[in-house]
């Protein structure tokens, strides 16, 4: 996938590999995105994948099970009906070095229920996440809080005498920032949807 | 106007009654589907949830033969043995709950070793699923990570099509086990029977030919290599590519090492063969791997028992990897030239692009390694297990099908039989399931019935006890199995590790106090029992065993307890870091 070595990009200077590596061993480490020196770190990336599966019993289980079975990381999963109600579309966020990400993609494609697997990470795509946030807030303090959430274009979806519930939608970074700000107030509850993602172009139409 | 309408009504009524008569129960549809699929043997055990299938079997007298095994695990291994020996799909039928969970080991075994098998499990009626009903178990959930795919049939109208899909998935691509869960009410419900001739599954396609560009690249790499080596796995045998590979290796003078499952893909009697590689591979195979400049992996999966310490493995080699499973490519070792495709077809593509070649220097080096540390054993008047395997080989001229169990007996069986035919070596490689050999040999013998092939089951005294109940089944069917027990009174492989790596602390590996009298045990099951305690009697024992043709023979060999499997690469070590047997050449006279 990516051929650049971690240590080179991190330090800006080519690293001297550990002595005793043959050219073939170096090639394999680079191809896997593994550390080239004993104290180096693996070239780990976060990947956003979309998976289209049959809307059958057990299909979602098989996808989720694959991650625990194979020891892959799974940071976020969203699932919902796709364009065709016979299918479901998942957005998965996973991390790993190049060898592991390639394995994730191949193992996912190998499932019988899987129709299509797409790695959006290096493609031009949009990502959104929805988040509900409940803050304890007396009536007298509402105005101040509402002025702040306006900056994030968060919507008020519920008001009680003691609380406000906001809905904020956007890239994960924006949601994180919003929750960060709300922590300065009496933040009581957070519910995040996880990411959904889509290519900008008409490459993956379902 | 009234007359035609009345006629119409009459016709409709007649049609209804006729359809009613044509409707079959789920149980009958199941049996008819297996018949249509050409199933020869069903290894099964009845129970409440599938009693209707057994009832229909009694009524219909189906074209397949049902083999009543005495434990469901034995049934799965028998199906595996049948599948490995014949290349066809093994079929297992068990009831819900414990029937299903007893198949788990066999399913996991088939998954690891890419064996085509369909396991039909009974299930409680659909309305009781999830209620902790009697003999209920979430079979699909339990087996999810050890199956290629699984189905829960919820509607009798989908039953036949599901059976078709199950056999299609199990047998194509990289083969594997498929579970079909059959709720009791679905088996009782009625539907018209129609077995589809073909099936298509949207998310499932099977690759055939490899990418021609990659094949060309591989041919170029082979032409450039000075010290090439074929690394051949079980996928070669599954795809039927053994003959092609043998021709190619001989034409290009490229030496061949095989994995445990690759044994028989290339004749070990050929001078180009360097035998098995890996943890208990030959010294010369591992040395060849560590020094090759081009490793051509053919239907192999870079298992940890093959590679040892992975960073130190094949350090100078560029790698070509031919495999049908995309997930196998670069899973453990990133490769230079992957070719996704069916091994036999890719070898066909590769063949015309490769010129005959000589690698004299490389082959001379391999000969030096072969002389440095040949595969041999001590001959000192004691009964050594290796001598038994060699004697079996000589007696059968290498033509038998050898089914080994797991542990020391498995490694000696792999090292000393010299396999020359594909599908002549059957073992539990990936999962390493003790108790595999006896039922698997039974399945293999059934699959090869009428073909005049000897089937030898090689066991230790530990593993053979794990599915010993199937001895009665083999006897009942008059199978002339030759069952070898290499009895050293220990769980030998664990004992070997304890001796070498745990300062001789033999914790719970001594079996003698709990071992039965194997000769009397054999006789109790209706088999012939023979015992051999002296190397001078090996030949007589084997001849006496081969004189029996109507029932299984159990041969117990009381072998030297301290005998170990060598060479050995300690777990996690580089594969050229081998412990070799400590004896001088004159010991092997």
Tab-separated table of C-alpha atoms in Angstrom, chain B residues 181-516:
chain	number	residue	atom	x	y	z
B	181	UNK	CA	-28.544	-26.051	11.032
B	182	UNK	CA	-31.924	-27.802	10.599
B	183	UNK	CA	-34.719	-26.919	13.037
B	184	UNK	CA	-37.049	-29.799	13.808
B	185	UNK	CA	-40.200	-28.049	12.536
B	186	UNK	CA	-38.532	-27.300	9.203
B	187	UNK	CA	-37.871	-31.024	8.779
B	188	UNK	CA	-41.540	-31.732	9.489
B	189	UNK	CA	-42.955	-29.032	7.212
B	190	UNK	CA	-43.849	-29.862	3.605
B	191	UNK	CA	-42.759	-28.373	0.301
B	192	UNK	CA	-42.312	-29.531	-3.279
B	193	UNK	CA	-38.895	-31.068	-3.858
B	194	UNK	CA	-36.734	-29.529	-6.490
B	195	UNK	CA	-32.948	-29.785	-6.356
B	196	UNK	CA	-31.316	-26.937	-8.277
B	197	UNK	CA	-28.678	-27.943	-10.819
B	198	UNK	CA	-26.571	-24.865	-10.295
B	199	UNK	CA	-26.260	-22.208	-7.686
B	200	UNK	CA	-24.862	-18.718	-7.637
B	201	UNK	CA	-23.958	-16.736	-4.580
B	202	UNK	CA	-23.428	-13.049	-5.123
B	203	UNK	CA	-20.633	-12.504	-2.633
B	204	UNK	CA	-18.784	-15.671	-3.623
B	205	UNK	CA	-16.700	-16.218	-6.691
B	206	UNK	CA	-14.014	-18.782	-7.342
B	207	UNK	CA	-10.762	-17.854	-8.994
B	208	UNK	CA	-9.293	-20.067	-11.682
B	209	UNK	CA	-6.476	-18.783	-13.856
B	210	UNK	CA	-3.852	-16.458	-12.483
B	211	UNK	CA	-3.105	-12.980	-13.773
B	212	UNK	CA	-0.983	-13.553	-16.904
B	213	UNK	CA	1.206	-10.545	-16.140
B	214	UNK	CA	2.063	-11.941	-12.724
B	215	UNK	CA	2.713	-15.365	-14.224
B	216	UNK	CA	5.119	-13.772	-16.700
B	217	UNK	CA	6.854	-11.954	-13.869
B	218	UNK	CA	7.185	-15.242	-11.977
B	219	UNK	CA	8.669	-16.955	-15.015
B	220	UNK	CA	11.204	-14.142	-15.284
B	221	UNK	CA	12.130	-14.518	-11.596
B	222	UNK	CA	12.564	-18.270	-12.047
B	223	UNK	CA	14.840	-17.689	-15.058
B	224	UNK	CA	16.982	-15.284	-13.015
B	225	UNK	CA	17.305	-17.470	-9.927
B	226	UNK	CA	20.487	-19.382	-9.099
B	227	UNK	CA	19.234	-21.319	-6.091
B	228	UNK	CA	15.457	-21.749	-6.606
B	229	UNK	CA	13.346	-23.987	-4.403
B	230	UNK	CA	9.741	-25.179	-4.665
B	231	UNK	CA	7.904	-24.973	-1.338
B	232	UNK	CA	4.837	-27.119	-1.897
B	233	UNK	CA	1.762	-27.269	0.328
B	234	UNK	CA	-1.517	-29.122	0.515
B	235	UNK	CA	-3.175	-26.732	-1.927
B	236	UNK	CA	-1.210	-28.377	-4.719
B	237	UNK	CA	-2.810	-31.726	-3.947
B	238	UNK	CA	-6.293	-30.236	-3.485
B	239	UNK	CA	-6.140	-28.551	-6.902
B	240	UNK	CA	-4.856	-31.713	-8.598
B	241	UNK	CA	-1.622	-29.986	-9.578
B	242	UNK	CA	0.839	-32.595	-8.271
B	243	UNK	CA	1.592	-34.163	-11.646
B	244	UNK	CA	2.131	-30.783	-13.261
B	245	UNK	CA	4.395	-29.668	-10.458
B	246	UNK	CA	6.460	-32.849	-10.668
B	247	UNK	CA	6.976	-32.403	-14.400
B	248	UNK	CA	7.883	-28.755	-13.976
B	249	UNK	CA	10.378	-29.397	-11.181
B	250	UNK	CA	12.064	-32.199	-13.097
B	251	UNK	CA	12.254	-30.185	-16.303
B	252	UNK	CA	13.745	-27.141	-14.565
B	253	UNK	CA	15.881	-29.126	-12.065
B	254	UNK	CA	14.439	-27.148	-9.177
B	255	UNK	CA	14.540	-29.001	-5.847
B	256	UNK	CA	11.280	-29.470	-3.952
B	257	UNK	CA	10.429	-29.293	-0.276
B	258	UNK	CA	6.917	-30.025	0.896
B	259	UNK	CA	4.927	-29.133	3.973
B	260	UNK	CA	3.282	-31.787	6.119
B	261	UNK	CA	0.133	-31.539	3.985
B	262	UNK	CA	2.170	-31.348	0.809
B	263	UNK	CA	3.673	-34.814	1.356
B	264	UNK	CA	2.991	-36.883	-1.735
B	265	UNK	CA	2.631	-33.886	-4.053
B	266	UNK	CA	6.152	-34.631	-5.258
B	267	UNK	CA	7.684	-38.105	-4.979
B	268	UNK	CA	10.094	-38.152	-2.060
B	269	UNK	CA	12.074	-40.857	-3.827
B	270	UNK	CA	13.109	-38.334	-6.496
B	271	UNK	CA	16.661	-36.973	-6.090
B	272	UNK	CA	15.209	-33.440	-6.384
B	273	UNK	CA	13.139	-33.971	-3.237
B	274	UNK	CA	14.534	-32.532	-0.026
B	275	UNK	CA	11.612	-33.827	2.014
B	276	UNK	CA	9.545	-31.943	4.530
B	277	UNK	CA	10.554	-28.544	5.907
B	278	UNK	CA	9.862	-26.826	9.206
B	279	UNK	CA	9.963	-27.701	12.879
B	280	UNK	CA	10.538	-31.418	12.275
B	281	UNK	CA	11.587	-31.105	8.667
B	282	UNK	CA	14.815	-32.489	7.306
B	283	UNK	CA	18.095	-30.708	7.957
B	284	UNK	CA	18.632	-30.331	4.225
B	285	UNK	CA	15.170	-28.894	3.545
B	286	UNK	CA	15.598	-26.231	6.202
B	287	UNK	CA	19.131	-25.458	5.023
B	288	UNK	CA	17.843	-25.153	1.462
B	289	UNK	CA	15.146	-22.701	2.589
B	290	UNK	CA	17.660	-20.604	4.496
B	291	UNK	CA	19.939	-20.382	1.463
B	292	UNK	CA	17.586	-20.240	-1.515
B	293	UNK	CA	17.361	-17.050	-3.550
B	294	UNK	CA	13.899	-17.835	-4.916
B	295	UNK	CA	11.194	-19.603	-2.997
B	296	UNK	CA	8.273	-20.724	-5.144
B	297	UNK	CA	5.428	-21.308	-2.708
B	298	UNK	CA	2.734	-23.444	-4.299
B	299	UNK	CA	-0.531	-23.836	-2.367
B	300	UNK	CA	1.177	-23.316	0.979
B	301	UNK	CA	0.332	-20.880	3.752
B	302	UNK	CA	3.588	-20.008	5.595
B	303	UNK	CA	2.469	-21.652	8.820
B	304	UNK	CA	4.494	-20.982	11.973
B	305	UNK	CA	5.526	-24.651	12.148
B	306	UNK	CA	7.086	-24.106	8.734
B	307	UNK	CA	8.708	-20.724	9.253
B	308	UNK	CA	9.813	-20.824	12.886
B	309	UNK	CA	11.096	-17.353	13.751
B	310	UNK	CA	9.519	-15.553	10.866
B	311	UNK	CA	11.965	-12.623	10.549
B	312	UNK	CA	14.847	-15.055	10.173
B	313	UNK	CA	13.122	-17.313	7.657
B	314	UNK	CA	14.359	-17.616	4.062
B	315	UNK	CA	16.414	-14.444	4.500
B	316	UNK	CA	17.813	-14.338	0.957
B	317	UNK	CA	14.729	-15.403	-0.949
B	318	UNK	CA	12.498	-13.516	-3.253
B	319	UNK	CA	9.122	-15.241	-2.991
B	320	UNK	CA	6.554	-16.249	-5.580
B	321	UNK	CA	3.288	-17.337	-3.964
B	322	UNK	CA	0.625	-19.229	-5.892
B	323	UNK	CA	-2.579	-19.618	-3.890
B	324	UNK	CA	-6.322	-19.679	-4.388
B	325	UNK	CA	-7.125	-17.823	-1.166
B	326	UNK	CA	-6.473	-14.062	-1.341
B	327	UNK	CA	-6.279	-13.899	2.448
B	328	UNK	CA	-3.314	-16.300	2.382
B	329	UNK	CA	-1.258	-13.928	0.249
B	330	UNK	CA	1.202	-11.950	2.370
B	331	UNK	CA	-0.609	-13.006	5.557
B	332	UNK	CA	2.540	-14.044	7.401
B	333	UNK	CA	5.331	-13.137	4.979
B	334	UNK	CA	5.023	-10.340	2.392
B	335	UNK	CA	5.796	-11.854	-0.997
B	336	UNK	CA	7.443	-10.423	-4.109
B	337	UNK	CA	5.161	-11.998	-6.680
B	338	UNK	CA	1.704	-13.166	-5.605
B	339	UNK	CA	-0.350	-15.132	-8.106
B	340	UNK	CA	-3.963	-15.556	-7.116
B	341	UNK	CA	-5.411	-18.631	-8.760
B	342	UNK	CA	-5.943	-22.346	-8.800
B	343	UNK	CA	-2.544	-24.033	-8.475
B	344	UNK	CA	-3.088	-26.519	-11.300
B	345	UNK	CA	-4.220	-23.794	-13.700
B	346	UNK	CA	-1.424	-21.398	-12.762
B	347	UNK	CA	1.180	-24.141	-13.227
B	348	UNK	CA	-0.321	-24.768	-16.660
B	349	UNK	CA	0.120	-21.084	-17.457
B	350	UNK	CA	3.650	-21.046	-16.074
B	351	UNK	CA	4.838	-24.177	-17.826
B	352	UNK	CA	5.247	-22.865	-21.413
B	353	UNK	CA	7.049	-19.744	-20.147
B	354	UNK	CA	9.826	-21.641	-18.406
B	355	UNK	CA	12.894	-23.005	-20.127
B	356	UNK	CA	14.602	-26.196	-18.950
B	357	UNK	CA	17.517	-25.318	-16.715
B	358	UNK	CA	20.381	-26.803	-14.745
B	359	UNK	CA	21.280	-25.829	-11.200
B	360	UNK	CA	24.280	-28.100	-10.719
B	361	UNK	CA	26.062	-26.025	-8.096
B	362	UNK	CA	22.925	-25.586	-6.028
B	363	UNK	CA	21.999	-29.262	-6.231
B	364	UNK	CA	25.570	-30.214	-5.304
B	365	UNK	CA	25.303	-28.003	-2.216
B	366	UNK	CA	22.036	-29.695	-1.280
B	367	UNK	CA	23.718	-33.087	-1.682
B	368	UNK	CA	26.388	-31.971	0.774
B	369	UNK	CA	23.669	-31.093	3.290
B	370	UNK	CA	21.970	-34.431	2.628
B	371	UNK	CA	25.202	-36.265	3.484
B	372	UNK	CA	25.889	-34.042	6.508
B	373	UNK	CA	22.708	-35.000	8.259
B	374	UNK	CA	20.640	-37.723	6.595
B	375	UNK	CA	17.287	-38.855	7.960
B	376	UNK	CA	18.146	-41.921	9.979
B	377	UNK	CA	17.803	-43.508	13.397
B	378	UNK	CA	19.745	-45.615	15.828
B	379	UNK	CA	19.738	-49.388	15.331
B	380	UNK	CA	20.852	-50.934	18.595
B	381	UNK	CA	18.570	-53.927	18.990
B	382	UNK	CA	15.838	-51.877	20.641
B	383	UNK	CA	12.443	-51.346	19.071
B	384	UNK	CA	12.547	-47.889	17.514
B	385	UNK	CA	9.386	-46.341	16.051
B	386	UNK	CA	11.193	-45.164	12.919
B	387	UNK	CA	12.088	-48.747	12.074
B	388	UNK	CA	8.417	-49.703	12.270
B	389	UNK	CA	7.459	-46.952	9.811
B	390	UNK	CA	10.268	-47.968	7.435
B	391	UNK	CA	9.153	-51.607	7.627
B	392	UNK	CA	5.568	-50.583	6.831
B	393	UNK	CA	6.844	-48.627	3.880
B	394	UNK	CA	8.883	-51.520	2.579
B	395	UNK	CA	5.991	-53.922	3.032
B	396	UNK	CA	3.544	-51.690	1.145
B	397	UNK	CA	6.167	-50.386	-1.327
B	398	UNK	CA	4.972	-46.871	-0.500
B	399	UNK	CA	1.570	-47.538	-2.055
B	400	UNK	CA	-0.557	-47.394	1.104
B	401	UNK	CA	-2.629	-44.484	2.353
B	402	UNK	CA	-1.101	-43.505	5.686
B	403	UNK	CA	-3.295	-41.703	8.217
B	404	UNK	CA	-1.320	-40.433	11.168
B	405	UNK	CA	-2.484	-39.086	14.492
B	406	UNK	CA	-0.822	-36.149	16.224
B	407	UNK	CA	2.470	-35.980	18.047
B	408	UNK	CA	5.635	-38.017	17.684
B	409	UNK	CA	3.876	-40.770	15.715
B	410	UNK	CA	2.749	-38.107	13.234
B	411	UNK	CA	6.246	-36.779	12.686
B	412	UNK	CA	7.832	-40.218	12.343
B	413	UNK	CA	5.021	-41.158	9.982
B	414	UNK	CA	5.780	-38.029	7.959
B	415	UNK	CA	9.561	-38.441	8.010
B	416	UNK	CA	10.073	-42.121	7.313
B	417	UNK	CA	7.378	-43.333	4.935
B	418	UNK	CA	8.666	-41.580	1.768
B	419	UNK	CA	5.401	-40.587	0.105
B	420	UNK	CA	5.179	-40.853	-3.649
B	421	UNK	CA	1.475	-40.308	-4.384
B	422	UNK	CA	-0.801	-37.349	-3.722
B	423	UNK	CA	-3.576	-38.112	-1.203
B	424	UNK	CA	-1.530	-40.951	0.278
B	425	UNK	CA	-0.762	-39.029	3.464
B	426	UNK	CA	-3.584	-37.825	5.715
B	427	UNK	CA	-3.091	-36.058	9.017
B	428	UNK	CA	-4.405	-33.323	11.258
B	429	UNK	CA	-1.872	-30.609	10.552
B	430	UNK	CA	-3.302	-27.215	11.422
B	431	UNK	CA	-5.333	-27.994	14.496
B	432	UNK	CA	-3.254	-30.974	15.626
B	433	UNK	CA	-6.197	-33.045	16.827
B	434	UNK	CA	-5.281	-36.136	18.821
B	435	UNK	CA	-7.727	-38.918	18.102
B	436	UNK	CA	-7.918	-37.974	14.428
B	437	UNK	CA	-6.240	-40.978	12.871
B	438	UNK	CA	-8.491	-43.910	13.689
B	439	UNK	CA	-11.802	-42.406	12.502
B	440	UNK	CA	-10.109	-40.618	9.584
B	441	UNK	CA	-8.564	-43.898	8.443
B	442	UNK	CA	-12.013	-45.462	8.647
B	443	UNK	CA	-13.440	-42.720	6.428
B	444	UNK	CA	-10.527	-43.051	3.993
B	445	UNK	CA	-10.978	-46.833	3.804
B	446	UNK	CA	-14.682	-46.429	3.038
B	447	UNK	CA	-13.933	-43.844	0.372
B	448	UNK	CA	-11.352	-46.127	-1.249
B	449	UNK	CA	-13.392	-49.301	-0.938
B	450	UNK	CA	-12.874	-51.613	-3.899
B	451	UNK	CA	-9.699	-49.828	-4.964
B	452	UNK	CA	-7.340	-52.333	-3.341
B	453	UNK	CA	-5.379	-49.702	-1.391
B	454	UNK	CA	-4.029	-50.472	2.054
B	455	UNK	CA	-5.007	-47.930	4.679
B	456	UNK	CA	-2.636	-47.663	7.637
B	457	UNK	CA	-3.566	-45.726	10.758
B	458	UNK	CA	-0.524	-44.683	12.784
B	459	UNK	CA	-1.141	-43.721	16.397
B	460	UNK	CA	0.483	-43.137	19.730
B	461	UNK	CA	-0.884	-44.721	22.864
B	462	UNK	CA	-2.243	-41.301	23.883
B	463	UNK	CA	-4.193	-40.232	20.800
B	464	UNK	CA	-5.616	-43.622	19.885
B	465	UNK	CA	-7.655	-43.641	23.093
B	466	UNK	CA	-9.363	-40.382	22.196
B	467	UNK	CA	-11.621	-41.916	19.556
B	468	UNK	CA	-11.114	-45.619	20.272
B	469	UNK	CA	-14.890	-46.185	20.151
B	470	UNK	CA	-14.763	-46.051	16.339
B	471	UNK	CA	-12.827	-49.331	16.322
B	472	UNK	CA	-16.148	-51.089	16.699
B	473	UNK	CA	-17.530	-49.234	13.676
B	474	UNK	CA	-14.553	-50.178	11.515
B	475	UNK	CA	-14.966	-53.797	12.637
B	476	UNK	CA	-18.714	-53.799	11.948
B	477	UNK	CA	-18.068	-52.695	8.371
B	478	UNK	CA	-15.293	-55.280	7.902
B	479	UNK	CA	-12.712	-52.668	6.999
B	480	UNK	CA	-9.226	-54.224	6.776
B	481	UNK	CA	-7.559	-51.262	8.479
B	482	UNK	CA	-3.993	-51.698	9.667
B	483	UNK	CA	-3.893	-49.819	12.946
B	484	UNK	CA	-0.437	-49.209	14.354
B	485	UNK	CA	0.017	-48.095	17.955
B	486	UNK	CA	3.523	-46.880	18.720
B	487	UNK	CA	3.254	-47.414	22.458
B	488	UNK	CA	5.936	-45.636	24.436
B	489	UNK	CA	3.795	-45.288	27.540
B	490	UNK	CA	3.876	-41.505	27.347
B	491	UNK	CA	2.324	-38.514	25.674
B	492	UNK	CA	5.505	-38.648	23.660
B	493	UNK	CA	5.689	-35.219	22.046
B	494	UNK	CA	4.904	-33.407	25.277
B	495	UNK	CA	7.393	-35.692	27.018
B	496	UNK	CA	9.987	-34.709	24.410
B	497	UNK	CA	9.442	-31.000	25.116
B	498	UNK	CA	9.599	-31.687	28.844
B	499	UNK	CA	12.885	-33.518	28.402
B	500	UNK	CA	14.448	-30.904	26.128
B	501	UNK	CA	13.018	-27.639	27.421
B	502	UNK	CA	11.591	-28.275	30.897
B	503	UNK	CA	14.501	-30.010	32.604
B	504	UNK	CA	12.931	-33.488	32.461
B	505	UNK	CA	9.954	-32.567	34.594
B	506	UNK	CA	7.560	-35.189	33.211
B	507	UNK	CA	4.409	-33.589	34.484
B	508	UNK	CA	1.340	-35.739	33.744
B	509	UNK	CA	2.610	-37.345	30.574
B	510	UNK	CA	3.081	-40.891	31.851
B	511	UNK	CA	0.234	-43.002	30.440
B	512	UNK	CA	1.233	-46.526	31.334
B	513	UNK	CA	-0.859	-46.687	34.523
B	514	UNK	CA	-4.024	-45.821	32.595
B	515	UNK	CA	-3.325	-47.604	29.301
B	516	UNK	CA	-5.425	-50.660	28.496
